[in-house]
């Protein structure tokens, strides 16, 4: 009996591990992100497992401490010209086809990238209550880029704040953003996220 | 706060004293003998009472929603139109203007009325808004939802009904929540063609009685057909599809219904004035949907009733700039140039003109436009990035 059960149990365990919704990102200096840049991680984070999401997520990293509904570090690691910022999974409950998400264009000015980010998240969170502000020049790694703040309310009626720092390198867009509820998670983790973003260093070959 | 017609009474000249809680059926000749009487509240133990309780629960969620437009003047304006149409039923209605950029209005059996902001953008005059509200009110007065509920129950399709009940009990208040629930409602409680025809007929009567031009009802549907014809979603394009089974037929019927009801007011200026404080939000929400073909049809339709103003020209330019396909840069630029030549252009028209000129490599125009934007909006929160554009090219 054990001889039969053991391999089945192992297989089941393997399946569970490969489909685990989150994977641990340990605290470490210069943690590699997709071979594109390094980032300092000051505490363990949970990385949303793209395989568990069941669809092509594109060059998107989603990390969280307490859960994506409470805090989400969103990293767009090289969106190509003509691609949307995100490739969201079609909700199982929706049989309605949707308009495609708007694409990134390599020549976009920071204002246009911010508009694109806004239009994308408006669709993702299905809300009209989304505002962007304070677009200003900033560095991402050693690259000249931009940053902005945003605020939104999604279907749970919770007010969230967010910040995004981005740059266009070559023809690709890189954005690191963080958002969470205004009343606790956003202010609680903001300083740490700012230090993480400041630590980002692009790898020499990465474009 | 949410405007509640029942509590505020809207100063409604048509409102009679609150009707007694009665189930007696009265008809004024417009509605059928089984229609709702003013002040009616069903027995809680009845099937209708259960239906109302479900709607009451959904409404209690809606009341707290951040997506409800709280602007008192907007609520008063739309509520007054409902009261003109509903007369003695005014105090039984509770209006919620919902910030969702989709053409829709609904009226639940318990008097919960929703008007979505996408409808407010699309109607060209007060009579068109009254046409949509009047149609929904007809469903309400005729208790069409209850009839459908009983039909479904008679078919023992209890599982479907329970699903709908659960969904309605869930959180309402977002585009997603509302859209999902309305889709579910539409699938479960889709009114029959006969009910739709009744609602069109009664709606037309209500419009005429209230002094609105009934002919404007057909125009609303014609506008929607034209908009859906350019949708990128195939199911929406075909007016004879399952989603819109009889829109063309409905236009013809509404025209015929209006033929013997001449006169009545359309009141485009009153609508425009009343919605002025919400207009920028309506445009912005539409633009963010990134459905350029549909938006351009809607804006063209608006342009037919009013001479193009700076804001309409600006948002037409925004559609082209954001679509960014062949020819769009030129069309965007032309629209922005029209906008800034008109009275009171938004400062953002100059910023957008700068962005398209920058794309074209037209540095002098870009820098002129960016500087003008900063002159007009000296405290703009993107000032530093705009200055960086000017510096990069200087």
Coordinates of C-alpha atoms in Angstrom, one line a residue, chain B residues 1-337:
Chain B
X1 CA -25.0 62.1 0.5
X2 CA -27.1 59.9 -1.6
X3 CA -30.2 61.7 -2.7
X4 CA -33.3 59.9 -1.6
X5 CA -36.4 61.1 -3.4
X6 CA -38.6 59.6 -0.8
X7 CA -37.0 61.5 2.0
X8 CA -36.3 64.8 0.2
X9 CA -39.5 64.8 -1.8
X10 CA -37.6 66.9 -4.4
X11 CA -40.0 69.8 -3.8
X12 CA -42.1 67.9 -6.3
X13 CA -45.2 69.7 -7.4
X14 CA -46.6 66.5 -8.7
X15 CA -46.3 64.6 -5.5
X16 CA -49.5 63.8 -3.7
X17 CA -49.7 63.1 0.0
X18 CA -48.1 59.8 0.8
X19 CA -50.3 57.0 -0.3
X20 CA -51.5 54.6 2.3
X21 CA -49.8 51.2 2.3
X22 CA -52.2 49.6 0.0
X23 CA -52.1 46.8 -2.5
X24 CA -55.1 48.1 -4.3
X25 CA -54.5 48.4 -8.0
X26 CA -55.2 51.7 -9.7
X27 CA -54.8 52.8 -13.2
X28 CA -54.8 56.2 -14.7
X29 CA -55.1 54.8 -18.2
X30 CA -51.4 54.9 -18.9
X31 CA -50.5 51.9 -16.9
X32 CA -52.3 48.6 -16.7
X33 CA -54.8 47.7 -13.9
X34 CA -52.2 45.6 -12.2
X35 CA -49.7 48.4 -12.0
X36 CA -48.1 49.6 -8.8
X37 CA -50.1 52.0 -6.6
X38 CA -48.2 55.0 -5.0
X39 CA -46.9 54.1 -1.6
X40 CA -47.3 50.4 -2.1
X41 CA -45.2 48.0 -0.1
X42 CA -45.8 44.3 -0.4
X43 CA -46.4 41.9 2.4
X44 CA -43.0 40.8 3.7
X45 CA -44.2 37.2 3.7
X46 CA -45.1 37.2 0.0
X47 CA -42.9 36.4 -2.9
X48 CA -42.9 40.0 -3.9
X49 CA -41.9 40.9 -0.3
X50 CA -38.9 38.6 -0.7
X51 CA -38.0 40.2 -3.9
X52 CA -38.1 43.6 -2.4
X53 CA -36.1 42.4 0.6
X54 CA -33.3 41.3 -1.7
X55 CA -33.4 44.6 -3.5
X56 CA -33.4 46.4 -0.1
X57 CA -30.2 44.6 0.8
X58 CA -28.6 45.4 -2.4
X59 CA -29.6 49.0 -1.9
X60 CA -28.1 49.2 1.5
X61 CA -24.8 48.2 0.0
X62 CA -25.2 50.7 -2.8
X63 CA -25.9 53.5 -0.4
X64 CA -22.4 53.2 1.1
X65 CA -20.7 52.9 -2.3
X66 CA -18.0 55.4 -3.2
X67 CA -19.2 55.2 -6.7
X68 CA -22.4 57.1 -6.0
X69 CA -22.2 60.6 -7.2
X70 CA -23.1 62.8 -4.2
X71 CA -23.4 66.2 -6.0
X72 CA -26.7 67.5 -4.6
X73 CA -27.5 69.6 -7.7
X74 CA -27.0 66.7 -10.1
X75 CA -29.2 64.5 -7.9
X76 CA -31.9 67.1 -7.6
X77 CA -31.9 67.6 -11.4
X78 CA -32.2 64.0 -12.3
X79 CA -34.6 63.3 -9.5
X80 CA -36.9 66.1 -10.6
X81 CA -37.1 64.5 -14.1
X82 CA -38.0 61.2 -12.4
X83 CA -40.6 63.0 -10.4
X84 CA -42.1 64.8 -13.4
X85 CA -42.5 61.4 -15.0
X86 CA -43.5 59.4 -11.9
X87 CA -45.9 62.0 -10.4
X88 CA -47.5 60.3 -7.4
X89 CA -44.8 57.7 -7.2
X90 CA -42.1 60.4 -6.7
X91 CA -41.8 59.7 -3.0
X92 CA -41.4 56.0 -3.5
X93 CA -38.3 56.4 -5.7
X94 CA -34.7 56.7 -4.5
X95 CA -32.2 57.9 -7.0
X96 CA -28.5 56.9 -7.2
X97 CA -26.3 58.4 -9.9
X98 CA -23.5 55.9 -10.3
X99 CA -20.1 56.8 -11.7
X100 CA -19.9 54.2 -14.3
X101 CA -19.1 55.2 -17.9
X102 CA -21.7 52.9 -19.4
X103 CA -25.1 53.7 -21.0
X104 CA -27.5 52.4 -18.5
X105 CA -30.3 53.2 -16.1
X106 CA -32.3 50.8 -14.0
X107 CA -35.2 50.8 -11.6
X108 CA -35.6 48.0 -9.1
X109 CA -39.0 46.8 -7.9
X110 CA -38.5 48.4 -4.5
X111 CA -38.0 51.9 -6.1
X112 CA -34.2 51.9 -6.2
X113 CA -33.3 53.9 -9.3
X114 CA -29.9 54.0 -10.8
X115 CA -28.7 56.3 -13.5
X116 CA -25.2 55.6 -14.7
X117 CA -22.9 58.5 -15.7
X118 CA -22.3 57.0 -19.1
X119 CA -25.9 57.7 -19.9
X120 CA -25.5 61.3 -18.8
X121 CA -22.7 61.8 -21.2
X122 CA -24.7 60.4 -24.1
X123 CA -28.0 62.1 -23.8
X124 CA -28.3 65.2 -25.9
X125 CA -31.2 66.9 -24.1
X126 CA -33.5 66.5 -21.1
X127 CA -36.1 64.7 -23.1
X128 CA -33.7 61.9 -24.0
X129 CA -32.8 61.5 -20.4
X130 CA -36.5 61.5 -19.6
X131 CA -37.0 58.8 -22.3
X132 CA -34.6 56.4 -20.6
X133 CA -35.9 57.1 -17.1
X134 CA -39.5 56.9 -18.3
X135 CA -38.9 53.5 -19.9
X136 CA -37.4 52.1 -16.7
X137 CA -40.2 53.7 -14.7
X138 CA -42.7 51.9 -16.9
X139 CA -41.0 48.5 -16.0
X140 CA -41.2 49.6 -12.4
X141 CA -44.9 50.7 -12.5
X142 CA -45.9 47.5 -14.3
X143 CA -44.0 45.3 -11.9
X144 CA -42.3 43.6 -14.8
X145 CA -39.5 42.2 -12.6
X146 CA -42.1 40.5 -10.4
X147 CA -43.8 39.0 -13.4
X148 CA -40.5 37.7 -14.7
X149 CA -39.7 36.3 -11.2
X150 CA -42.9 34.4 -11.2
X151 CA -42.4 33.1 -14.7
X152 CA -38.9 31.8 -13.7
X153 CA -40.3 30.3 -10.5
X154 CA -43.1 28.6 -12.5
X155 CA -40.4 27.0 -14.6
X156 CA -38.7 25.8 -11.4
X157 CA -35.5 27.5 -12.3
X158 CA -34.8 28.0 -8.7
X159 CA -31.0 27.6 -9.0
X160 CA -30.8 30.5 -11.4
X161 CA -32.9 32.7 -9.1
X162 CA -30.8 31.8 -6.1
X163 CA -27.7 32.7 -8.0
X164 CA -29.1 36.1 -8.8
X165 CA -30.2 36.6 -5.2
X166 CA -26.7 35.8 -3.9
X167 CA -25.1 38.1 -6.5
X168 CA -27.4 41.0 -5.5
X169 CA -26.6 40.4 -1.9
X170 CA -22.9 40.9 -2.7
X171 CA -21.1 44.1 -2.7
X172 CA -22.4 46.7 -5.2
X173 CA -20.5 49.8 -5.9
X174 CA -17.9 49.2 -8.5
X175 CA -18.0 49.0 -12.2
X176 CA -17.2 45.4 -11.8
X177 CA -19.8 44.6 -9.2
X178 CA -22.5 46.6 -10.9
X179 CA -21.7 45.3 -14.3
X180 CA -21.6 41.7 -13.2
X181 CA -24.8 42.0 -11.3
X182 CA -26.6 43.9 -14.0
X183 CA -25.4 41.2 -16.5
X184 CA -26.8 38.6 -14.3
X185 CA -30.0 40.5 -13.8
X186 CA -30.3 40.9 -17.5
X187 CA -29.9 37.2 -18.1
X188 CA -32.3 36.2 -15.4
X189 CA -34.7 39.0 -15.5
X190 CA -34.4 40.0 -19.1
X191 CA -37.7 41.6 -19.9
X192 CA -39.8 39.9 -22.6
X193 CA -40.3 41.7 -25.9
X194 CA -43.8 42.3 -24.9
X195 CA -42.7 43.9 -21.6
X196 CA -40.2 46.0 -23.5
X197 CA -42.9 47.1 -26.0
X198 CA -45.2 47.9 -23.0
X199 CA -42.4 49.9 -21.4
X200 CA -41.8 51.9 -24.6
X201 CA -45.5 52.6 -24.9
X202 CA -46.0 53.7 -21.3
X203 CA -42.7 55.5 -21.3
X204 CA -43.8 57.5 -24.3
X205 CA -47.1 58.3 -22.5
X206 CA -45.3 59.4 -19.3
X207 CA -43.1 61.7 -21.4
X208 CA -46.0 63.3 -23.1
X209 CA -47.9 63.7 -19.9
X210 CA -44.9 65.3 -18.3
X211 CA -44.4 67.7 -21.2
X212 CA -41.3 66.1 -22.7
X213 CA -41.0 65.6 -26.4
X214 CA -41.7 61.8 -26.9
X215 CA -40.0 61.8 -30.3
X216 CA -36.6 62.1 -28.6
X217 CA -36.9 58.5 -27.2
X218 CA -36.3 57.0 -30.6
X219 CA -33.2 59.1 -31.1
X220 CA -31.6 57.7 -27.9
X221 CA -31.7 54.2 -29.4
X222 CA -30.6 55.4 -32.8
X223 CA -27.6 57.0 -31.2
X224 CA -26.8 53.8 -29.3
X225 CA -27.1 51.7 -32.4
X226 CA -24.6 54.0 -34.2
X227 CA -22.2 53.8 -31.3
X228 CA -22.4 50.0 -31.0
X229 CA -21.9 49.6 -34.7
X230 CA -18.3 50.6 -34.3
X231 CA -17.6 48.5 -31.2
X232 CA -14.5 46.3 -31.4
X233 CA -16.6 43.6 -29.6
X234 CA -18.4 41.6 -32.3
X235 CA -21.5 40.8 -30.1
X236 CA -22.1 44.5 -29.6
X237 CA -21.8 45.4 -33.2
X238 CA -24.7 43.5 -34.5
X239 CA -28.0 45.2 -33.5
X240 CA -29.8 42.0 -34.1
X241 CA -27.6 39.9 -31.8
X242 CA -28.8 38.2 -28.7
X243 CA -27.7 41.2 -26.6
X244 CA -29.8 43.7 -28.5
X245 CA -32.5 41.7 -30.2
X246 CA -34.8 44.5 -31.3
X247 CA -33.2 47.8 -31.2
X248 CA -34.0 48.8 -34.8
X249 CA -37.6 47.6 -34.3
X250 CA -37.8 49.6 -31.1
X251 CA -36.7 52.8 -32.9
X252 CA -39.5 52.3 -35.4
X253 CA -42.1 51.6 -32.6
X254 CA -41.0 54.7 -30.7
X255 CA -41.3 56.9 -33.7
X256 CA -44.8 55.5 -34.3
X257 CA -45.7 56.1 -30.7
X258 CA -44.5 59.7 -30.8
X259 CA -46.3 60.5 -34.0
X260 CA -49.6 61.2 -32.3
X261 CA -47.9 63.2 -29.5
X262 CA -46.6 66.4 -31.0
X263 CA -45.0 69.1 -29.0
X264 CA -43.3 68.7 -25.7
X265 CA -39.9 70.1 -24.8
X266 CA -36.4 68.7 -25.5
X267 CA -34.5 71.2 -23.3
X268 CA -31.0 70.7 -24.4
X269 CA -29.7 73.8 -22.8
X270 CA -31.2 73.0 -19.4
X271 CA -29.5 69.6 -19.5
X272 CA -26.2 71.0 -20.4
X273 CA -26.4 73.7 -17.7
X274 CA -27.5 71.2 -15.0
X275 CA -24.7 68.7 -15.8
X276 CA -22.0 71.3 -16.3
X277 CA -20.2 70.5 -13.0
X278 CA -20.0 66.8 -14.0
X279 CA -19.1 67.3 -17.6
X280 CA -15.3 67.1 -17.3
X281 CA -15.6 63.9 -15.2
X282 CA -17.9 62.4 -17.8
X283 CA -15.4 63.1 -20.6
X284 CA -12.4 61.8 -18.6
X285 CA -14.2 58.5 -17.6
X286 CA -15.1 58.0 -21.3
X287 CA -11.5 58.7 -22.4
X288 CA -10.0 56.3 -19.9
X289 CA -12.1 53.4 -21.3
X290 CA -9.9 53.5 -24.4
X291 CA -12.7 52.7 -26.8
X292 CA -11.7 55.3 -29.4
X293 CA -14.1 54.4 -32.2
X294 CA -17.1 54.5 -29.8
X295 CA -16.0 57.7 -28.1
X296 CA -15.6 59.4 -31.5
X297 CA -19.2 58.5 -32.4
X298 CA -20.5 59.8 -29.1
X299 CA -18.5 63.0 -29.5
X300 CA -19.8 63.5 -33.0
X301 CA -23.3 63.0 -31.8
X302 CA -22.8 65.7 -29.1
X303 CA -21.4 68.0 -31.8
X304 CA -24.7 67.7 -33.7
X305 CA -26.7 69.3 -31.0
X306 CA -24.3 72.0 -29.8
X307 CA -21.6 73.9 -31.6
X308 CA -18.2 72.4 -30.6
X309 CA -16.9 74.0 -27.5
X310 CA -13.3 73.9 -26.3
X311 CA -13.8 71.0 -24.0
X312 CA -15.4 68.8 -26.6
X313 CA -12.7 69.7 -29.1
X314 CA -10.0 68.9 -26.5
X315 CA -11.4 65.5 -25.7
X316 CA -11.8 64.7 -29.4
X317 CA -8.1 65.4 -29.7
X318 CA -7.4 63.2 -26.6
X319 CA -9.1 60.2 -28.3
X320 CA -6.9 60.6 -31.4
X321 CA -3.7 61.2 -29.4
X322 CA -4.3 58.2 -27.1
X323 CA -5.2 55.9 -30.0
X324 CA -2.0 57.0 -31.8
X325 CA -2.6 55.2 -35.1
X326 CA -1.9 56.5 -38.6
X327 CA -3.3 59.9 -39.0
X328 CA -4.3 60.3 -35.4
X329 CA -1.5 62.8 -34.6
X330 CA -2.7 65.1 -37.3
X331 CA -6.3 64.8 -36.2
X332 CA -5.4 65.3 -32.5
X333 CA -3.4 68.4 -33.4
X334 CA -6.2 69.8 -35.4
X335 CA -8.6 69.2 -32.6
X336 CA -6.3 70.8 -30.0
X337 CA -5.8 73.8 -32.3

